[in-house]
XYZ file of C-alpha atoms in Angstrom:
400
model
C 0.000 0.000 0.000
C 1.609 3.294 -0.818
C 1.928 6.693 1.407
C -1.006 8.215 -0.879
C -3.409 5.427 -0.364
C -2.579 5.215 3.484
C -3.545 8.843 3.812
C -6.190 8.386 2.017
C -7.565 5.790 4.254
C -6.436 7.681 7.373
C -8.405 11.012 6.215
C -11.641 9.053 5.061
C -11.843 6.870 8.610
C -10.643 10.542 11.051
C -13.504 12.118 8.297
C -16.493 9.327 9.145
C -15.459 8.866 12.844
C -16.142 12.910 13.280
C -19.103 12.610 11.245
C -20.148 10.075 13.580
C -20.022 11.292 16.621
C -20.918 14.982 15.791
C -23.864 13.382 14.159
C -24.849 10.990 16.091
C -25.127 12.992 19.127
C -27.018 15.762 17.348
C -29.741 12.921 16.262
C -30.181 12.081 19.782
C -31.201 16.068 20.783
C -35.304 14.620 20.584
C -34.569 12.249 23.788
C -34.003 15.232 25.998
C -37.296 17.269 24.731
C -39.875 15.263 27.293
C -37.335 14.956 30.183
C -36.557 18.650 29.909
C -39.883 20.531 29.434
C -41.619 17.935 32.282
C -39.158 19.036 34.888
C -38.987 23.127 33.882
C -43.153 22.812 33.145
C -42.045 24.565 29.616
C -44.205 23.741 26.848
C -42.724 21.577 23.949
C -42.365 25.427 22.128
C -38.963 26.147 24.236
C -37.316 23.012 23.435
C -38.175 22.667 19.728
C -37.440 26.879 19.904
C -33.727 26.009 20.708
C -32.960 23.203 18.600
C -34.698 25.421 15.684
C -32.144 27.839 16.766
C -28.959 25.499 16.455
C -30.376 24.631 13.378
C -30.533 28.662 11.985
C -27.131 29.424 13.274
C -25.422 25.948 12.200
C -26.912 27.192 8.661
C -25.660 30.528 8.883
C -22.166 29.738 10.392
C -21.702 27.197 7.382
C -20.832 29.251 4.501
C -18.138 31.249 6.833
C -16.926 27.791 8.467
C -16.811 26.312 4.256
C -14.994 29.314 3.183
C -12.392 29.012 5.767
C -11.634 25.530 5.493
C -11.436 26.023 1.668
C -8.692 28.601 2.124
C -6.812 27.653 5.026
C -7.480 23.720 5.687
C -10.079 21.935 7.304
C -8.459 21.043 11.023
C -8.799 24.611 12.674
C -12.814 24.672 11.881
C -12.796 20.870 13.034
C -11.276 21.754 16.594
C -12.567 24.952 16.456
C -16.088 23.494 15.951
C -15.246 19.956 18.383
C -14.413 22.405 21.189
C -17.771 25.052 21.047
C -19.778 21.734 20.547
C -18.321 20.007 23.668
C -18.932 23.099 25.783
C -22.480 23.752 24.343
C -23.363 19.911 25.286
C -22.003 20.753 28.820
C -23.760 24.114 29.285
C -26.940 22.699 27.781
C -26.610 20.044 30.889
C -26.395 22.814 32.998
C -29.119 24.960 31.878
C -31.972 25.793 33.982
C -34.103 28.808 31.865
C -35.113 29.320 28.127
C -32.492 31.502 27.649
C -29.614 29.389 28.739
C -30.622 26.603 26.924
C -31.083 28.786 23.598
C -27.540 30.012 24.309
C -25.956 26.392 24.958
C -28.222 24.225 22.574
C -28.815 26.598 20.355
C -25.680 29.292 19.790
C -22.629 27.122 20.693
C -24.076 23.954 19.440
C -24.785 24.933 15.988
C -21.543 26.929 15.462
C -19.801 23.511 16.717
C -21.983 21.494 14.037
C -20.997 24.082 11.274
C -17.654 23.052 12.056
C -17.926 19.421 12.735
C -20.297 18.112 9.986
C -20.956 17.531 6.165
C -19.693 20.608 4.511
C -16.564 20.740 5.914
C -15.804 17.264 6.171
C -17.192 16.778 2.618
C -15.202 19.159 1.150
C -12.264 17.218 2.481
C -13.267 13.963 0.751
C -14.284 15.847 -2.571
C -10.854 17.158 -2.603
C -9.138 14.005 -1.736
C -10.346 11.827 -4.271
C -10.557 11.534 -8.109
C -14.059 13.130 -9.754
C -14.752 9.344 -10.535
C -14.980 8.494 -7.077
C -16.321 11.602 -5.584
C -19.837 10.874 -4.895
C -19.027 7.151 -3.685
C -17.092 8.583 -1.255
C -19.129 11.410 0.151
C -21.971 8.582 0.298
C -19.359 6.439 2.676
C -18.720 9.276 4.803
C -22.300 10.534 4.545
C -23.371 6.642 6.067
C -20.672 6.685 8.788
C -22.775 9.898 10.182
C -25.931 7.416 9.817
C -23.878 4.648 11.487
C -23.054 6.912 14.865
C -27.175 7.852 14.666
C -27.800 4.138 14.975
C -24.823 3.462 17.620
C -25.301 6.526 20.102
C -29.359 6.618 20.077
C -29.461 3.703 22.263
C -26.767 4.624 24.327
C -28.046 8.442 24.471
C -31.287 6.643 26.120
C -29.569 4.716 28.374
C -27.475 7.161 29.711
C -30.638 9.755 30.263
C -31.947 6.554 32.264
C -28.636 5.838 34.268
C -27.410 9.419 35.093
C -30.776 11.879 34.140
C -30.936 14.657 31.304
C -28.482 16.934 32.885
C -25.478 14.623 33.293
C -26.067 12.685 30.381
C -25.606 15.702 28.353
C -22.234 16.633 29.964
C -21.074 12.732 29.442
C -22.003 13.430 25.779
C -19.987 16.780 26.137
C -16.704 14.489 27.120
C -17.361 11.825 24.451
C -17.843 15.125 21.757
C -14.769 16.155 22.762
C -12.671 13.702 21.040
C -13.584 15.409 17.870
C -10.359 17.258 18.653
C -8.090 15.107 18.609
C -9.725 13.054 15.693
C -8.904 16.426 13.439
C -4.964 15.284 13.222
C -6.353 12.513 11.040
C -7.744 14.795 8.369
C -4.793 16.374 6.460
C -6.841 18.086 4.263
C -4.956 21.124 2.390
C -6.370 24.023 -0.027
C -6.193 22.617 -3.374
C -3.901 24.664 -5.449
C -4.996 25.284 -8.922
C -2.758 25.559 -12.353
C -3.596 29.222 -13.646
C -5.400 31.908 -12.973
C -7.184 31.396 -9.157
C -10.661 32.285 -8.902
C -11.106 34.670 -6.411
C -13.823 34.436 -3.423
C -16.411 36.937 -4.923
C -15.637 35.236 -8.635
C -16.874 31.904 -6.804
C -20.323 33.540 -5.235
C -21.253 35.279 -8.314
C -20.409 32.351 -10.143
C -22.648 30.254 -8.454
C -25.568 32.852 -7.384
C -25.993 33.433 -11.743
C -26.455 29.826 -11.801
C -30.444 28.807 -11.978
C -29.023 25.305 -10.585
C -27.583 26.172 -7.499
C -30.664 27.671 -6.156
C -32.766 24.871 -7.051
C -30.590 22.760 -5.454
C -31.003 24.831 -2.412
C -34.190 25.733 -2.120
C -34.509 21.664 -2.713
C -32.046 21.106 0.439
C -34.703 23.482 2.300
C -37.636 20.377 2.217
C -34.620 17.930 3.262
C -34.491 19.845 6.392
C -37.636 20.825 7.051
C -38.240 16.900 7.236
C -35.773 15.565 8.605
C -35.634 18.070 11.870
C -39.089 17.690 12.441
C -39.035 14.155 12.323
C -35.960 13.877 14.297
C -37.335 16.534 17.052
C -40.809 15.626 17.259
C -41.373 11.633 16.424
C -40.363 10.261 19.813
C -42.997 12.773 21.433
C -45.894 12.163 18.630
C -45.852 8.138 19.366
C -45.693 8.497 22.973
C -49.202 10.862 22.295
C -50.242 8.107 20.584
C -49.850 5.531 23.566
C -46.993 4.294 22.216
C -43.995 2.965 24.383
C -40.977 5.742 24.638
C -38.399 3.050 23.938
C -40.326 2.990 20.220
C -39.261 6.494 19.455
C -35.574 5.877 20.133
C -35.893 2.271 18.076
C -37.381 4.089 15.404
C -34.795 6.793 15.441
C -32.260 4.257 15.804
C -33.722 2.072 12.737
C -34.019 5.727 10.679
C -29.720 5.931 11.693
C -28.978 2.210 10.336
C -30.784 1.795 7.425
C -29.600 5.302 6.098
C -25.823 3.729 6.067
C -27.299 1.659 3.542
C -29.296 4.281 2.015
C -26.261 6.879 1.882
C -24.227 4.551 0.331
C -26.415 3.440 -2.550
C -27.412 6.885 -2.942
C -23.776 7.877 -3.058
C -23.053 4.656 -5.605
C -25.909 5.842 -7.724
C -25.110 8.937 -7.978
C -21.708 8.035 -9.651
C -23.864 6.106 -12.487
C -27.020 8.249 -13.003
C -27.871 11.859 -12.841
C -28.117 13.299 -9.245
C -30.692 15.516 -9.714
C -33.001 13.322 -10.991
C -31.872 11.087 -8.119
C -32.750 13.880 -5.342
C -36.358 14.177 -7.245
C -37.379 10.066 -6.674
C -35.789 10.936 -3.166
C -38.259 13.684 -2.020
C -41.159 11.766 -4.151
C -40.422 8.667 -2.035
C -40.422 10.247 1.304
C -43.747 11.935 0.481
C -45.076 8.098 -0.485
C -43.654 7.277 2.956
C -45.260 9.664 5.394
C -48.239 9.384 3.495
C -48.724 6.049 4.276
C -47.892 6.716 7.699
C -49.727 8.849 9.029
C -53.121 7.374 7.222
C -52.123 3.123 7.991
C -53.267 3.016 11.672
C -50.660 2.503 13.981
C -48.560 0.524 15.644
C -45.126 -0.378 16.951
C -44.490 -2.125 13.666
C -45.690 0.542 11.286
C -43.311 2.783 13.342
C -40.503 0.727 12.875
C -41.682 0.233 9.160
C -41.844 4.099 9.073
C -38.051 3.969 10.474
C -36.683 1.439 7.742
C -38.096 3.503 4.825
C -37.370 6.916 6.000
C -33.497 5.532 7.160
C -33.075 4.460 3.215
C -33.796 8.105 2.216
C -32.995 9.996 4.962
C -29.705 11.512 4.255
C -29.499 10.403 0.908
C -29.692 13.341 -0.774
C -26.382 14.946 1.105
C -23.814 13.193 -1.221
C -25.861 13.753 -4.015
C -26.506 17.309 -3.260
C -23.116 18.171 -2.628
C -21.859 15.899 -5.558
C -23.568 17.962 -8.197
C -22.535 21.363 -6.332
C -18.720 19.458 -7.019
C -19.558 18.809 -10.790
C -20.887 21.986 -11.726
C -18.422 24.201 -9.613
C -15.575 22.311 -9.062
C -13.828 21.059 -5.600
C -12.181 24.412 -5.248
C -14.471 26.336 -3.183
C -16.928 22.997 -2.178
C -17.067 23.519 1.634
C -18.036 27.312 1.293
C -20.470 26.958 -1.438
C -21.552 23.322 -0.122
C -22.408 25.304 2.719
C -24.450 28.157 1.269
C -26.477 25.196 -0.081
C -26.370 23.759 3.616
C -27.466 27.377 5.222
C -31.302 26.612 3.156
C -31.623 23.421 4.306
C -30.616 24.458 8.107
C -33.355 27.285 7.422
C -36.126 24.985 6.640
C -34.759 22.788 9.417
C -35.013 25.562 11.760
C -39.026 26.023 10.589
C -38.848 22.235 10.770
C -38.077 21.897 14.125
C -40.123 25.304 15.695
C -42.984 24.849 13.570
C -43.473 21.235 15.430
C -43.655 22.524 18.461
C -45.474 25.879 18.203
C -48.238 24.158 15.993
C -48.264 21.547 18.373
C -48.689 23.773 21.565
C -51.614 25.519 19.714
C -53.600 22.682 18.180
C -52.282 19.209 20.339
C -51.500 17.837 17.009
C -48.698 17.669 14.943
C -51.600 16.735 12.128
C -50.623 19.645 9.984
C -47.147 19.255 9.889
C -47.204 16.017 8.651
C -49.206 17.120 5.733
C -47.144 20.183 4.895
C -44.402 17.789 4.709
C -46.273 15.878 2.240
C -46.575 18.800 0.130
C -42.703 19.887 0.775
C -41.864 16.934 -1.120
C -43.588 17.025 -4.114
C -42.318 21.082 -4.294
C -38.640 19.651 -3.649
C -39.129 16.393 -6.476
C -39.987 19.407 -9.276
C -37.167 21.882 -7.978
C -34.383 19.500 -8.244
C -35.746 17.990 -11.796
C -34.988 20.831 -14.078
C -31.230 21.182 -12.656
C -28.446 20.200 -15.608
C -25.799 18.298 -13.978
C -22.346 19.698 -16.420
C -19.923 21.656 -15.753
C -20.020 25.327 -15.985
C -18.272 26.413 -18.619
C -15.033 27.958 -16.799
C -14.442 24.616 -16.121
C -15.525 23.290 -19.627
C -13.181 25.586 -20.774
C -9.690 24.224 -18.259
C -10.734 20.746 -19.126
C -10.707 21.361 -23.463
């Protein structure tokens, strides 16, 4: 095996162990929203308020976090991000008033995810490998984050059981923290380009002329509208509906495994068809799925059912999405505009996640958020159609 291919290996397992854990404890934020708003007497509005929160600022710290780690190198905004994560987890423990947990869950957590998650870390794999193998790889990475989703949920439970909300958020805080050190094994440095560079404001207006790259992100917006409510709010919505709480966390857990399969053969597929029509059959099959669940009555196994199918197309479109961003752009400036991309899907996780519990605290039902899911989907399967997956033509031009 030669030096190349053994950094290669080294950056791609540092890249999906970070993704892991900085994932897989952010999946596991919808176990504390009973625990916590029982013992403050908050309604479910001040949790889902702060994780809607992390969300918005995650989004809007990712374009700045991207454009950094394009210029400079991806391990500063990997510690940098591992270190405000850690301490948000620990303050978040420690937090006693709405404000306080805004400030913990909300601010320093979703800088440390802008730091510690798929635009950054992508943007290290898309520049590490060969155009050939781009979106394989991103799908790998993309299922290792799905992988720590399956492996912490449990644990996340138990832990809540064993020690209570408060100190199982500041053991997460300790097991977060070895994000840091995990950033020596991503070696990731600016690519350097033959030529003419293309400057930072060459790159945004590049992109922001291009009809594409705002239907891809305004496509990205359904992906987190969904997923954040679902994540958030499911665990609560089948113990309303009599349901065991260990069912939530199964079916959270279930959502986590089968999307390392679902990544992965999303990320494989996306080497061998067109993306964007990819994305499209995505958001048409999750509207098929929550259709069907929310009409089939229910039960423990139409939960986990609901689980399975979502956890094929759950994160799915993230390799894909970013994939096509690569193709039409270039690797150059991927985490920065990979991000901007990111900051519409954090925005409609951020109604996502609010509108759950606000809607729920009026109505007590999360009835119509279901079924503006429904129709989020459809509106995301005709966005992403229409989107040409080819190079623009400054790069048409480098590669005649």
């Amino acid at each position: 095996m030669s030096s190349l291919q053994r950094t290669g290996i080294c950056l791609m397992v540092g890249a999906s162990l970070i993704l892991a854990l900085s994932l897989g404890t952010r999946h596991g934020f919808g176990l504390f929203l009973s625990p916590m708003s029982a013992d403050f007497g908050w309604g479910r509005g001040v949790f889902a308020f702060a994780i809607a929160l992390q969300n918005l600022i995650w989004g809007i710290a990712q374009p700045f976090t991207g454009a950094l780690a394009d210029r400079f190198g991806a391990q500063r905004a990997i510690i940098v991000g591992g270190v405000l994560y850690a301490a948000g987890l620990v303050l978040m423990g420690l937090a006693d008033s709405p404000l306080s947990l805004s400030l913990s869950a909300g601010l320093l957590i979703g800088i440390g995810l802008s730091g510690t998650s798929f635009s950054v870390i992508l943007g290290v794999v898309g520049r590490a490998v060969p155009p050939e193998k781009r979106s394989m790889a991103m799908g790998i990475a993309a299922a290792a984050g799905s992988f720590g989703q399956f492996a912490m949920l449990p644990g996340t439970l138990g832990l809540i059981g064993w020690l209570g909300w408060s100190a199982a958020l500041i053991a997460l805080g300790m097991m977060v923290a070895l994000i840091v050190p995990l950033a020596v094994m991503v070696k990731d440095r600016p690519q350097v380009s033959h030529g003419p560079q293309q400057t930072l404001a060459e790159a945004l207006r590049e992109a922001c002329s291009h009809s594409g790259f705002w239907l891809l992100a305004l496509g990205f917006f359904v992906c987190g509208f969904q997923v954040v409510f679902i994540g958030v709010h499911l665990p609560a919505y089948l113990v309303d509906q009599h349901l065991p709480a260990i069912v939530g966390t199964t079916v959270l857990a279930l959502v986590g495994l089968f999307n390392v399969f679902g990544t992965y053969i999303a990320g494989w597929l996306g080497g061998r068809r067109s993306k964007p029509r990819l994305l499209s059959a995505l958001y048409l099959a999750r509207g098929v799925v929550i259709t069907l669940f929310i009409t089939v009555p229910l039960s423990v196994w139409t939960a986990y059912a609901f689980g399975i199918a979502m956890g094929l197309l759950w994160l799915s479109t993230v390799p894909l999405t970013n994939g096509t961003v690569a193709t039409m752009f270039g690797v150059r400036n991927l985490s920065m505009l990979g991000g901007i991309v990111f900051l519409f899907h954090q925005l409609g996780s951020f109604l996502g996640g609010w509108l759950g519990g606000y809607l729920y605290d009026h109505t007590g039902s999360y009835d119509l958020v279901w079924q503006i899911s429904i129709l989020l989907s459809v509106l995301a399967a005709a966005l992403n159609w229409p989107v040409r997956e080819q190079p623009v033509a400054r790069l048409q031009g480098a590669q005649a």
